[in-house]
XYZ file of C-alpha atoms in Angstrom:
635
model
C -16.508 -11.623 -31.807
C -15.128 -12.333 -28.533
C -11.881 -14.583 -26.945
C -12.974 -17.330 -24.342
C -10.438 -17.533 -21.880
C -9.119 -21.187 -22.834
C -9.186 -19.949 -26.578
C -7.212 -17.089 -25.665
C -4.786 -18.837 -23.595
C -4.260 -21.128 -26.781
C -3.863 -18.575 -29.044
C -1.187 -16.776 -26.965
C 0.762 -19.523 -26.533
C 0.920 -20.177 -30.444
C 1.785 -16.102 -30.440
C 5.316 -16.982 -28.362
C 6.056 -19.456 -31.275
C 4.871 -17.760 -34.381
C 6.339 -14.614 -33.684
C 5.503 -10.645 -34.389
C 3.425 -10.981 -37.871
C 1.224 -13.487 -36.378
C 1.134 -10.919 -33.276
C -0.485 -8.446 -35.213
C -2.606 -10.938 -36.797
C -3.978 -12.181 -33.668
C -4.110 -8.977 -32.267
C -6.585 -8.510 -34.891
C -8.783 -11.409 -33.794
C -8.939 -10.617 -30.243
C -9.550 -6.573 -30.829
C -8.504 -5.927 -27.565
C -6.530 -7.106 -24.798
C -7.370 -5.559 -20.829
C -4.670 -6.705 -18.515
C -5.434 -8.021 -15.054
C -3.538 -9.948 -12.317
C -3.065 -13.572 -12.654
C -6.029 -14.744 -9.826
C -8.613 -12.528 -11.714
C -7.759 -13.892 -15.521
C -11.003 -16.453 -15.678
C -13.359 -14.837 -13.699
C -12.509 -11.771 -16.604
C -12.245 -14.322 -19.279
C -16.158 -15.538 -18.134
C -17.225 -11.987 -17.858
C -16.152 -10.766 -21.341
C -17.736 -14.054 -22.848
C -20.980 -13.698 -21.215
C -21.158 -9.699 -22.069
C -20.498 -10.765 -25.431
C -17.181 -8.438 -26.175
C -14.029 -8.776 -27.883
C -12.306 -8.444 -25.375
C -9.641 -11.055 -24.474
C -7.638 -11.436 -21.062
C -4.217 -11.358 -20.496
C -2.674 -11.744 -16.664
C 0.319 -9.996 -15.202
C 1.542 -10.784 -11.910
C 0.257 -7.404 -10.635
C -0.887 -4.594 -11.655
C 2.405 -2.890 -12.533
C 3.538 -5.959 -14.474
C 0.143 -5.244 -16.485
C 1.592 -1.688 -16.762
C 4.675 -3.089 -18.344
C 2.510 -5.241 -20.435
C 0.710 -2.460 -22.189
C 4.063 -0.841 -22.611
C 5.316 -3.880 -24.530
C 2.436 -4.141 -26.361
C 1.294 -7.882 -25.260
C -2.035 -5.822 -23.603
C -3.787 -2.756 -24.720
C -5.176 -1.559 -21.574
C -5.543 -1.946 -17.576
C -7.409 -0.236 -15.017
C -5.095 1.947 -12.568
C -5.048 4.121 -9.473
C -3.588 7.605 -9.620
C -0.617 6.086 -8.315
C -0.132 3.282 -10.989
C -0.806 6.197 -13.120
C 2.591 8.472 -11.286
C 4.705 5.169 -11.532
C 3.497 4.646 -15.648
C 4.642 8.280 -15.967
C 8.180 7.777 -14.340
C 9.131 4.610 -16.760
C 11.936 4.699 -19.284
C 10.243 5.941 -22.551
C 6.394 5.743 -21.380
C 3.781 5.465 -23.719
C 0.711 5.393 -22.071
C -2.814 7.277 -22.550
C -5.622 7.934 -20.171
C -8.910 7.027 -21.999
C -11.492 6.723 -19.733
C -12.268 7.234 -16.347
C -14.613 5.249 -12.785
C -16.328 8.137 -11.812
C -19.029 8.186 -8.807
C -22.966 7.606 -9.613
C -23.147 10.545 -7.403
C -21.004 12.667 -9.210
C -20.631 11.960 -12.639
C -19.857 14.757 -14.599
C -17.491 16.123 -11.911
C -13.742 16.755 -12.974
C -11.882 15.093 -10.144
C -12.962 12.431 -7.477
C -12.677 14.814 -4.781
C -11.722 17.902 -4.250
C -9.479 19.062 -0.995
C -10.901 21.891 1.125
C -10.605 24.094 4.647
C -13.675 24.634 6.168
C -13.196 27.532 8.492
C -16.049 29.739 10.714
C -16.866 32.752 9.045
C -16.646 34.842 12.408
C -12.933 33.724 12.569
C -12.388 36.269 9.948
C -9.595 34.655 7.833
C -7.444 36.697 5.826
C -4.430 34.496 4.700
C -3.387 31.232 4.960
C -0.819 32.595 7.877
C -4.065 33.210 10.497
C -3.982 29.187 10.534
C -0.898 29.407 12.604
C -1.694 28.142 16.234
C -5.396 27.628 15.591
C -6.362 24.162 16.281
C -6.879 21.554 13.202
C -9.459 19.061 12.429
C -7.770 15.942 10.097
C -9.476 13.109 7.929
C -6.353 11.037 8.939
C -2.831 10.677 9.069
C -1.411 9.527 5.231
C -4.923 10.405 4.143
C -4.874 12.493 1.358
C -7.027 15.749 1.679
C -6.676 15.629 5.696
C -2.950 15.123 5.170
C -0.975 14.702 2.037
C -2.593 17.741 0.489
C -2.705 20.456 3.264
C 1.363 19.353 4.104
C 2.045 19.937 0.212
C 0.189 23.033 0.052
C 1.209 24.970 3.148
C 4.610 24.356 2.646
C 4.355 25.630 -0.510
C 2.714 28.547 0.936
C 5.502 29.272 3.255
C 2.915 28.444 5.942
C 3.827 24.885 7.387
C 7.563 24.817 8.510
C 9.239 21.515 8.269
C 12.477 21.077 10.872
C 15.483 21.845 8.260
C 19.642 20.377 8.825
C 18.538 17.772 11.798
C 19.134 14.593 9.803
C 18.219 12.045 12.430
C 14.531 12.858 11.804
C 12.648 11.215 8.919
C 10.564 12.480 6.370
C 7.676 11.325 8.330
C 8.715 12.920 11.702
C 9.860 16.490 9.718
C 6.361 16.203 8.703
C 4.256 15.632 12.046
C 6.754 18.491 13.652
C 6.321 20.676 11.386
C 2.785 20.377 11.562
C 3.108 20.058 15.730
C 4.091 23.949 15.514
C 1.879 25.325 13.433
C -1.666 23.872 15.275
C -1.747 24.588 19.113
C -3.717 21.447 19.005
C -5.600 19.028 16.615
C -6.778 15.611 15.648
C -4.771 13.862 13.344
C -5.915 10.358 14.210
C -4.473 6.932 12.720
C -1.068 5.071 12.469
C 1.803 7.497 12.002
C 3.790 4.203 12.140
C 3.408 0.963 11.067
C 5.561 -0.510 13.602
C 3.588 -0.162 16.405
C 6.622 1.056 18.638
C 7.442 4.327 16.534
C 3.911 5.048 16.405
C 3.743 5.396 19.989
C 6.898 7.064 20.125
C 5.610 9.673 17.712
C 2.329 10.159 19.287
C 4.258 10.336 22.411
C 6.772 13.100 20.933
C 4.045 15.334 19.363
C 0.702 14.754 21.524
C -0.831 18.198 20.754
C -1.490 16.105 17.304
C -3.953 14.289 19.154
C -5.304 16.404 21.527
C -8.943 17.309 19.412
C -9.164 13.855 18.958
C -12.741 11.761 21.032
C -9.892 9.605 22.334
C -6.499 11.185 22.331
C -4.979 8.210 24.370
C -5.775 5.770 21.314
C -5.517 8.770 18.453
C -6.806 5.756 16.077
C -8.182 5.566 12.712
C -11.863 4.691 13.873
C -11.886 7.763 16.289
C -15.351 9.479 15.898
C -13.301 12.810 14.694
C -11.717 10.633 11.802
C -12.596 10.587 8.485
C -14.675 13.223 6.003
C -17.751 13.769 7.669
C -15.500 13.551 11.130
C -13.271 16.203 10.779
C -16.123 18.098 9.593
C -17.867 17.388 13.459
C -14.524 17.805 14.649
C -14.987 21.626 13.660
C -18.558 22.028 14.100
C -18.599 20.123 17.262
C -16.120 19.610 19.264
C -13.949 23.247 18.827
C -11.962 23.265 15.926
C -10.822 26.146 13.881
C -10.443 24.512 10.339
C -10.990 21.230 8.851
C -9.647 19.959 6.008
C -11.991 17.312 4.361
C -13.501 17.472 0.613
C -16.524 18.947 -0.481
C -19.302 16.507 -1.275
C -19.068 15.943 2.712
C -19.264 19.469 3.860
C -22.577 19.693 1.643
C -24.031 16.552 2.985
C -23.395 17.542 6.344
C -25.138 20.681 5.985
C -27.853 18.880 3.595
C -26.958 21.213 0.675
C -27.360 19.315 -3.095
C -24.440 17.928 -3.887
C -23.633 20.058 -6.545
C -24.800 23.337 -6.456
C -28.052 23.905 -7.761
C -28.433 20.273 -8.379
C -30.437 17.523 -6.269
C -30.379 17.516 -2.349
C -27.908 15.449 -0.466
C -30.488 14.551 2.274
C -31.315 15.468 5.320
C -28.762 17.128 7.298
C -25.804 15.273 8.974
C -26.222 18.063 11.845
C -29.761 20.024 11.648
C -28.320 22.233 14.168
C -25.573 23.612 11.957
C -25.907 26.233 10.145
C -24.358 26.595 6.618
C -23.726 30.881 6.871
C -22.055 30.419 10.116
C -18.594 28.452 7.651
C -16.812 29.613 4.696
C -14.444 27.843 2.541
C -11.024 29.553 2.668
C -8.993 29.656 -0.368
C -5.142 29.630 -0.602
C -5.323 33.564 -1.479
C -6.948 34.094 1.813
C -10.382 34.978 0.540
C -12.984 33.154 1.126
C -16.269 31.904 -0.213
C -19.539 30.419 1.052
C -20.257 26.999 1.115
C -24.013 27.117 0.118
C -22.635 28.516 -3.896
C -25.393 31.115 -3.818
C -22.688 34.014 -4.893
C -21.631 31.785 -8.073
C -18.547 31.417 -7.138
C -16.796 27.680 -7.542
C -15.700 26.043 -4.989
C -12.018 26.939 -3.925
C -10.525 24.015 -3.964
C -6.939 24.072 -3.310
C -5.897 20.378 -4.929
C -7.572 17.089 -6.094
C -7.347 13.563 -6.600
C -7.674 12.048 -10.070
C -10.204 9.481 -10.813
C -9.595 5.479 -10.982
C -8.827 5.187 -14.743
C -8.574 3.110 -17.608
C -4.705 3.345 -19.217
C -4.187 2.259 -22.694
C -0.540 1.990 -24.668
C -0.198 4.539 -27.380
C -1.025 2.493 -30.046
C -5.066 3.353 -29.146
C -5.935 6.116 -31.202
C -8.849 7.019 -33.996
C -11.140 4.891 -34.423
C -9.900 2.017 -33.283
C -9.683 3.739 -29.655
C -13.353 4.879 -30.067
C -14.278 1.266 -30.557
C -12.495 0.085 -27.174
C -14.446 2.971 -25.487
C -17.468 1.520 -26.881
C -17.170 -2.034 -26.117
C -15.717 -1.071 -22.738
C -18.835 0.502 -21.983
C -20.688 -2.624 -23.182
C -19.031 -4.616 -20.888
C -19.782 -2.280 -18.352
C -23.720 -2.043 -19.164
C -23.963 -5.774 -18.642
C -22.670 -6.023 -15.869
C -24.106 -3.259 -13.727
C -27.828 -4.266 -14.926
C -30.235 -4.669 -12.212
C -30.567 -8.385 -13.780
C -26.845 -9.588 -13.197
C -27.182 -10.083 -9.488
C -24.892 -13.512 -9.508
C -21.795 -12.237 -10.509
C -22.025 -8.517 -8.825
C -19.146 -9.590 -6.730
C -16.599 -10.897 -8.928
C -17.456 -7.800 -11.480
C -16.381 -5.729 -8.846
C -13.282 -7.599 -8.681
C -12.593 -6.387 -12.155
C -13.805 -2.605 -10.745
C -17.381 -3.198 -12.715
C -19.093 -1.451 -10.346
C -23.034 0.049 -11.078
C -21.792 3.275 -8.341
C -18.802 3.630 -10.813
C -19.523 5.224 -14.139
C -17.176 4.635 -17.133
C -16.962 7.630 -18.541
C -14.940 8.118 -21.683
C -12.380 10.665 -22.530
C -13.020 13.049 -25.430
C -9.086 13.897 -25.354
C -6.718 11.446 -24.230
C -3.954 12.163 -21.730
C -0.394 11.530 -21.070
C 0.204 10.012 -17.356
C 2.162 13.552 -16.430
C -0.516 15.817 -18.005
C -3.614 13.998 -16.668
C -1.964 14.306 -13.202
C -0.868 17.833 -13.570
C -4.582 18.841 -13.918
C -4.814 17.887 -9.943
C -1.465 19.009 -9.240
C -1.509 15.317 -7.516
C 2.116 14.671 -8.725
C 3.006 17.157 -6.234
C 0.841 15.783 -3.653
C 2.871 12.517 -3.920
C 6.442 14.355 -3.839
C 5.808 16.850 -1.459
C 9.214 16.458 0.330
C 10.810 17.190 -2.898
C 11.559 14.044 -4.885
C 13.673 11.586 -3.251
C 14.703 14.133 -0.874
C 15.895 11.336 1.613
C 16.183 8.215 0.788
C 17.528 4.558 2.168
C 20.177 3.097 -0.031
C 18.900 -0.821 -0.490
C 21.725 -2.965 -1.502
C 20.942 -5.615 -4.101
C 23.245 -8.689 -5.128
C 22.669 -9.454 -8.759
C 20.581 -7.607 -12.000
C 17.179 -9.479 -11.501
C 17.163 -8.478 -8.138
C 17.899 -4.700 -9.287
C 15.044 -4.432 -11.480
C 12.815 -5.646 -9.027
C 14.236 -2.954 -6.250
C 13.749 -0.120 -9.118
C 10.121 -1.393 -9.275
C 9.955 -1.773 -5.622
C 11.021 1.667 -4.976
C 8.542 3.408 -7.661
C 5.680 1.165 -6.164
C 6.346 2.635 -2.398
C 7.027 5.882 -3.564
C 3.860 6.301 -5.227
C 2.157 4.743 -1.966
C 3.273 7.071 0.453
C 5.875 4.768 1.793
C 8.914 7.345 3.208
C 11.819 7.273 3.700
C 11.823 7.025 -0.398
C 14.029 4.077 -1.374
C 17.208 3.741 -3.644
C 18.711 0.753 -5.487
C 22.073 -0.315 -5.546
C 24.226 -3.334 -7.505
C 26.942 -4.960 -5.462
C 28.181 -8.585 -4.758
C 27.106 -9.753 -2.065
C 30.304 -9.063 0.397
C 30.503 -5.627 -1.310
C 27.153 -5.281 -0.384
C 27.629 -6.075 3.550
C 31.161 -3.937 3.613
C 29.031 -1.102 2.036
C 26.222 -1.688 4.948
C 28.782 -2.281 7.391
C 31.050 1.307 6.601
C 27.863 3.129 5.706
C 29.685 4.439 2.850
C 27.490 3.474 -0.005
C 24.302 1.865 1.223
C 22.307 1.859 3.941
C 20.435 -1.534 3.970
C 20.771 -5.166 2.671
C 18.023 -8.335 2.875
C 20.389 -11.316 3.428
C 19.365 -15.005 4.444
C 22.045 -15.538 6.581
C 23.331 -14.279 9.636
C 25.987 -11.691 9.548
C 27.427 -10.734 13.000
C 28.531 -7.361 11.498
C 25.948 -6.422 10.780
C 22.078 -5.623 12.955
C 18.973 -7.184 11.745
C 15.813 -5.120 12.256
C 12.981 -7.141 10.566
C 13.044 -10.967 9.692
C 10.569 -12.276 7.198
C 7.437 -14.143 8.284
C 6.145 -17.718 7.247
C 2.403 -17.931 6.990
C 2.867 -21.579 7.770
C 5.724 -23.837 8.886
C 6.479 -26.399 11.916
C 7.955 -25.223 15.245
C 8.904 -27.139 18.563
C 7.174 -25.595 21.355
C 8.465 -26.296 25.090
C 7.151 -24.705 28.621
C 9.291 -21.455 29.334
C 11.160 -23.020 32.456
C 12.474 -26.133 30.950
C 15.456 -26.673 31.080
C 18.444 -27.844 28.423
C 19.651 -30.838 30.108
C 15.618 -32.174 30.334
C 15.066 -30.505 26.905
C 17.794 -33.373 25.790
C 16.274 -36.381 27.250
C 12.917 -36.611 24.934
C 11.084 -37.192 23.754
C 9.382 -35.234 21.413
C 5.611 -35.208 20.894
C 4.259 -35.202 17.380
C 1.961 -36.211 14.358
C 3.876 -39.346 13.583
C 1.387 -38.972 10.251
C 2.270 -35.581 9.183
C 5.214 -35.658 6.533
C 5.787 -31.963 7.835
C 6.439 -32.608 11.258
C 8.425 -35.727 11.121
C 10.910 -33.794 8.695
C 10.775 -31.129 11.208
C 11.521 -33.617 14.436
C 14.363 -35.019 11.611
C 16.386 -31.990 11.379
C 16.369 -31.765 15.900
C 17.794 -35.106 15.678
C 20.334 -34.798 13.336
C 21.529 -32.941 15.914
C 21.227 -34.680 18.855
C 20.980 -38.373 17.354
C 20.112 -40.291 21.142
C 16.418 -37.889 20.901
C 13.438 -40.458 21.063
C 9.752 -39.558 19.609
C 6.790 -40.105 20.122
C 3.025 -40.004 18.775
C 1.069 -36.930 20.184
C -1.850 -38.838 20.819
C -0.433 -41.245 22.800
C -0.484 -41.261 26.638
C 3.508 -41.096 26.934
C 3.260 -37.973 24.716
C 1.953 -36.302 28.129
C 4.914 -35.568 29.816
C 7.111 -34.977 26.611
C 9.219 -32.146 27.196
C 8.889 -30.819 23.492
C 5.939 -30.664 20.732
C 6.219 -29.998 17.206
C 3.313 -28.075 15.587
C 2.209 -26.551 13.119
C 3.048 -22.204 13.576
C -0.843 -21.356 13.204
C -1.562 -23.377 15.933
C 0.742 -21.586 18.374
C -1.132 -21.227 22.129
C -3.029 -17.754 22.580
C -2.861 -15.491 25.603
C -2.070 -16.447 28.823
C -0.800 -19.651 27.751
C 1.533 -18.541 25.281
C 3.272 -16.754 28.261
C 4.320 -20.127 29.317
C 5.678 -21.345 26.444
C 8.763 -20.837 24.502
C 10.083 -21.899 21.104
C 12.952 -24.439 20.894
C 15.259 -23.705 17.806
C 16.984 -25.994 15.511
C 20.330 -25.564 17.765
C 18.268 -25.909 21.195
C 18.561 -22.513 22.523
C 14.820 -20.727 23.145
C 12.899 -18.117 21.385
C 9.562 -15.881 22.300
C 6.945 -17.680 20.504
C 6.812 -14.446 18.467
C 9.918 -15.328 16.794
C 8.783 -18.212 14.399
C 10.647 -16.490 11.680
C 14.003 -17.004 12.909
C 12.971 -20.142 15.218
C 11.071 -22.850 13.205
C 12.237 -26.005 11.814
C 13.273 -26.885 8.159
C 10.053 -29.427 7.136
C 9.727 -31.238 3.680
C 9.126 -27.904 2.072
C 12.029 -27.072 2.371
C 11.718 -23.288 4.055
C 14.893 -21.851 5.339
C 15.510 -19.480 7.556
C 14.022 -16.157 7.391
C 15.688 -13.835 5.471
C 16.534 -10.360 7.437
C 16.483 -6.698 6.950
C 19.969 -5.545 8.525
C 22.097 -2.053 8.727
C 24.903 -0.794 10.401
C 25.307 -1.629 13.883
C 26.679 1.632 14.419
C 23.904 3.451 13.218
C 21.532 5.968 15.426
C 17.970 5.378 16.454
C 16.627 7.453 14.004
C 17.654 5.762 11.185
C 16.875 2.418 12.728
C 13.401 3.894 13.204
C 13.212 5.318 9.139
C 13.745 1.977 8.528
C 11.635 -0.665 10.653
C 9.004 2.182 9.363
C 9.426 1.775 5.712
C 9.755 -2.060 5.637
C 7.111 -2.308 7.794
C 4.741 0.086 5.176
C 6.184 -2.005 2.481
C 5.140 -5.279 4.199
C 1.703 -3.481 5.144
C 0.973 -2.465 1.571
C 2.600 -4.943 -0.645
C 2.756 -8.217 1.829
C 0.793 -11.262 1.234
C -3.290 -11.399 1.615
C -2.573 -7.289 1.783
C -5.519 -4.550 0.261
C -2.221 -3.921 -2.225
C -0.659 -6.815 -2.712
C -2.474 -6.612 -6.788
C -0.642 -3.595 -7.486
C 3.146 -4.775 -6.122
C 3.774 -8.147 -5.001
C 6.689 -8.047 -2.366
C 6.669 -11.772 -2.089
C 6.166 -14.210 -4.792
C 7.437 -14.292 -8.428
C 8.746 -10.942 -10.648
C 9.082 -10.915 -13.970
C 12.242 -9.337 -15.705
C 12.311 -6.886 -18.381
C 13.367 -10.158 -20.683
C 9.860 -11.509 -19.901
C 11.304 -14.531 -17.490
C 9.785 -14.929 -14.007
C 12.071 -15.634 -11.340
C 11.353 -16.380 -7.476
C 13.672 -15.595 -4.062
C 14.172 -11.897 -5.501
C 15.830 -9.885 -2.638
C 12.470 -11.715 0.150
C 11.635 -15.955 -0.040
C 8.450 -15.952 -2.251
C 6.767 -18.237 0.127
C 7.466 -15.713 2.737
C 4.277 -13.612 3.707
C 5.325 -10.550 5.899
C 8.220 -8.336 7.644
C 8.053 -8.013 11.431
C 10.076 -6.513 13.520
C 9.940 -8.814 16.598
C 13.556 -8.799 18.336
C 15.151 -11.838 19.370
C 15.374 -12.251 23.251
């Protein structure tokens, strides 16, 4: 028996009415509910049908509304990152199992997805985890976890890596690359340490030895050829290294050992020339073990990252949780047969994948206890937990919960400083900003002169007046303006210019007059590129001139209805430091979470939120039509 997706939507909406006994009726009927966000309901509602499951489809908003879901029962089950997995440990009374985990065809039986390493040269003659000190250091990537997370989280818990301590103007993100500065005597740590591209500079800038092994140390970027597994593997072997912290399926392609030991060979050789005796693994007790496995030894692996896995509510248990396991794997059959070629792509979607094994749990686990196994709960707090942290000010209870969801979602994510919520009115909320007594930061939607805005909001699409950059007022005044005299957008747009300057004339854009018109109103994505944007300037609702990089706060109110962008602000008094903490984490929050983002399914910063009552509301601390944060500066 299976649940169409119409028939399911049907008999969930006679659920709402009918209440809890014809829950567990239907719940019956459906045998199992997998939670999914709202875009990928149908295509999971077709897929079911056509494997021929009982499964039925229920959508959340994102993934960790689908978490909350399964909590409340209305879903037995979603598929979740180690991180979901960290957040569904840290909410009030969780009840959540691990049944099943996406493993690798490559790896099938192994424990973990990867597991962290330090490749050293055996002729270096490592004793302990102190000889790393000013050797130089071959990275995967910055925020990458076994080039980064895991060797900052293990070293310092060796006593090894020495983060700056009492100097509160540097963030957790700067302790970090310091700290890390002064152990190495040089390295390659490529990628963004910032995703405002100014502090990323700046911090490259500050600590360039962090570069330095790097193909490229000018650029220091992601794509670098030392980046990456197999790169920071070369970046030893190659290019004069002293350790390299990558995982271990790499080192034994590179060398063209099996992939597990003893099993089938990786391949030829990333290197031929390389030799496998000539490196050595080294462990966190300072011995260390061949890479080849021919003494029997296991790999010393000093952390690891949990698999992708399936997370059920506690109710799945017995048999009924070895029937879910069995129809999961059903699904999964049918859909990674050579045979169903049509639909690869959207199964994917779903994370049906034929290079991703379901395998299924003999034991369930609790969130905590299936992380603890990696010790990847420490990975993610490895500053200590909420060690320092930027107090958001929030104006009313919906827009609390969301900021408590908010903050678990970037924490999990990497996103530092870690954030805080707190409940004010709204002028208590400014004051608080304002003294820096009790917050830190506030998102309002108007402008407050006492406080400074750092980031505005972003509008994927809205209607600006664009002018040549040495115009000036008194011809601005005279007209007319050039536009679409069809477009409902723009004529609403020229509206609100001549409400208020009533005498200003239009005209159509396409006709001849419209040549020398000192003003045109367009549509943002069609802004001028290059050169010729130099020339240009925006023209705001109260005449005065923006950068054409400033659409959020210069754009005109169209039949949409979009306001101004809403701003990130703090204290004008505050240092450069903590401006920088926090154009850094908005700008990872926007980066991760933001509209048409790789993230945006797990956390939606824009759009609608649903309450702990069930009700969705919009406009919750950001616009929902609004698509990004950016920290352009107004001139």
């Amino acid at each position: 028996m299976y649940c169409g997706i119409a028939l399911c939507v049907a008999a969930l909406a006679a659920l709402a009415v009918a209440g809890p006994a014809a829950v567990r009726q239907e719940r019956s009927a459906l045998s199992f509910r997998w939670c999914v966000p709202q875009e990928l309901v149908d295509d999971c509602g077709r897929l079911t049908a056509a494997a021929g499951v009982p499964i039925g489809c229920v959508g959340g908003i994102d993934r960790l509304d689908c978490l909350r879901k399964v909590q409340n029962r209305e879903a037995d089950y979603l598929m979740a990152d180690p991180e979901d997995v960290y957040v569904a440990s840290h909410f009030d009374n969780a009840d959540f199992a691990v049944f099943a985990e996406l493993r690798t065809a490559e790896e099938p039986t192994a424990q973990f997805r990867y597991e962290g390493i330090m490749l050293v040269r055996a002729a270096d003659n490592f004793r302990s985890l102190a000889d790393l000190r000013g050797k130089r250091s071959c990275h995967t990537g910055f925020g990458r976890n076994v080039g980064y997370k895991i060797p900052v989280t293990r070293l310092q818990r060796a006593g090894v890596l020495k983060l700056p301590q009492g100097d509160g103007t540097l963030s957790p993100v700067e302790r970090e690359l310091a700290g890390l500065s002064e152990l190495f005597s040089a390295s390659c740590l490529p990628g963004s340490y910032s995703s405002d591209g100014g502090f990323d500079r700046l911090l490259k800038e500050r600590y360039g030895n962090l570069c330095q092994r790097c193909a490229q140390p000018d650029r220091c970027a992601k794509d670098d050829r030392y980046a990456g597994y197999e790169g920071a593997i070369r970046c030893l072997v190659e290019n004069g290294g002293d350790v390299a912290f990558s995982k271990t399926i790499n080192v034994r392609k590179y060398f063209g050992l099996p992939v597990t030991s003893g099993g089938v060979p990786a391949g030829p050789a990333v290197n031929p020339t390389a030799r496998p005796e000539d490196f050595v693994y080294l462990c966190e007790d300072g011995t260390t073990r061949p890479i080849a496995g021919g003494d029997g030894q296991p790999v010393c692996s000093w952390a690891q990252r949990p698999w992708q896995v399936l997370l059920g509510n506690g109710d799945l248990s017995g048999a009924r949780l070895q029937e879910l396991q069995s129809v999961g794997q059903q699904l999964h059959r049918y859909w990674t047969a050579p045979e169903q070629e049509s639909d690869r792509a959207t199964a994917q979607r779903l994370w049906i994948d034929r290079n991703a094994p379901l395998v299924a749990r003999n034991e369930t686990l609790a969130p905590r206890d299936y992380l603890a196994r990696a010790n990847y709960a420490e990975v993610i707090e490895r500053e200590g937990r909420y060690g320092n942290v930027l107090r958001l000010c929030v104006v009313s209870e919906p827009e609390r919960q969301k900021c408590e969801l908010m903050r678990q979602a970037a924490y999990s994510r990497d996103i530092r400083p870690a954030l805080s919520c707190v409940l004010k009115t709204h002028e208590a909320c400014v004051a608080a900003v304002r003294d820096g007594t009790d917050a830190d930061v506030v998102v309002l939607r108007t402008p407050n002169a006492q406080l400074e805005p750092l980031l505005w909001e972003t509008f994927g699409d809205v209607m600006v007046a664009i002018a040549d950059k040495t115009i000036s007022r008194e011809r601005l005044q005279t007209g007319p303006v050039a536009l679409d005299l069809a477009d409902e957008r723009a004529v609403a747009a020229f509206g609100q210019l001549a409400t208020r300057l009533p005498s200003l004339k239009s005209v159509d854009a396409s006709a001849p007059e419209a040549a020398g018109a000192p003003i045109r109103i367009a549509n943002s994505n069609a802004l001028p590129q290059g050169e010729a944007a130099d020339q240009k300037v925006l023209v705001c609702d109260d005449f005065t001139f923006q950068p054409l990089a400033n659409v959020a706060m210069c754009h005109l109110r169209s039949n949409d209805e979009r306001g101004p962008a809403a701003a990130v602000y703090v204290r004008r008094q505050v240092d450069e430091a903590v401006k920088d903490s926090v154009v850094h984490a908005f700008t990872a929050l926007s980066d991760t979470f933001g509209h048409g983002q790789a993230r945006e399914q797990v956390f939606r910063l824009f759009g609608p939120f649903r309450l702990r009552s069930g009700e969705q509301q919009l406009d919750l601390i950001f616009h929902h039509y609004a698509v990004a944060l950016s920290a352009a500066k107004r001139s």
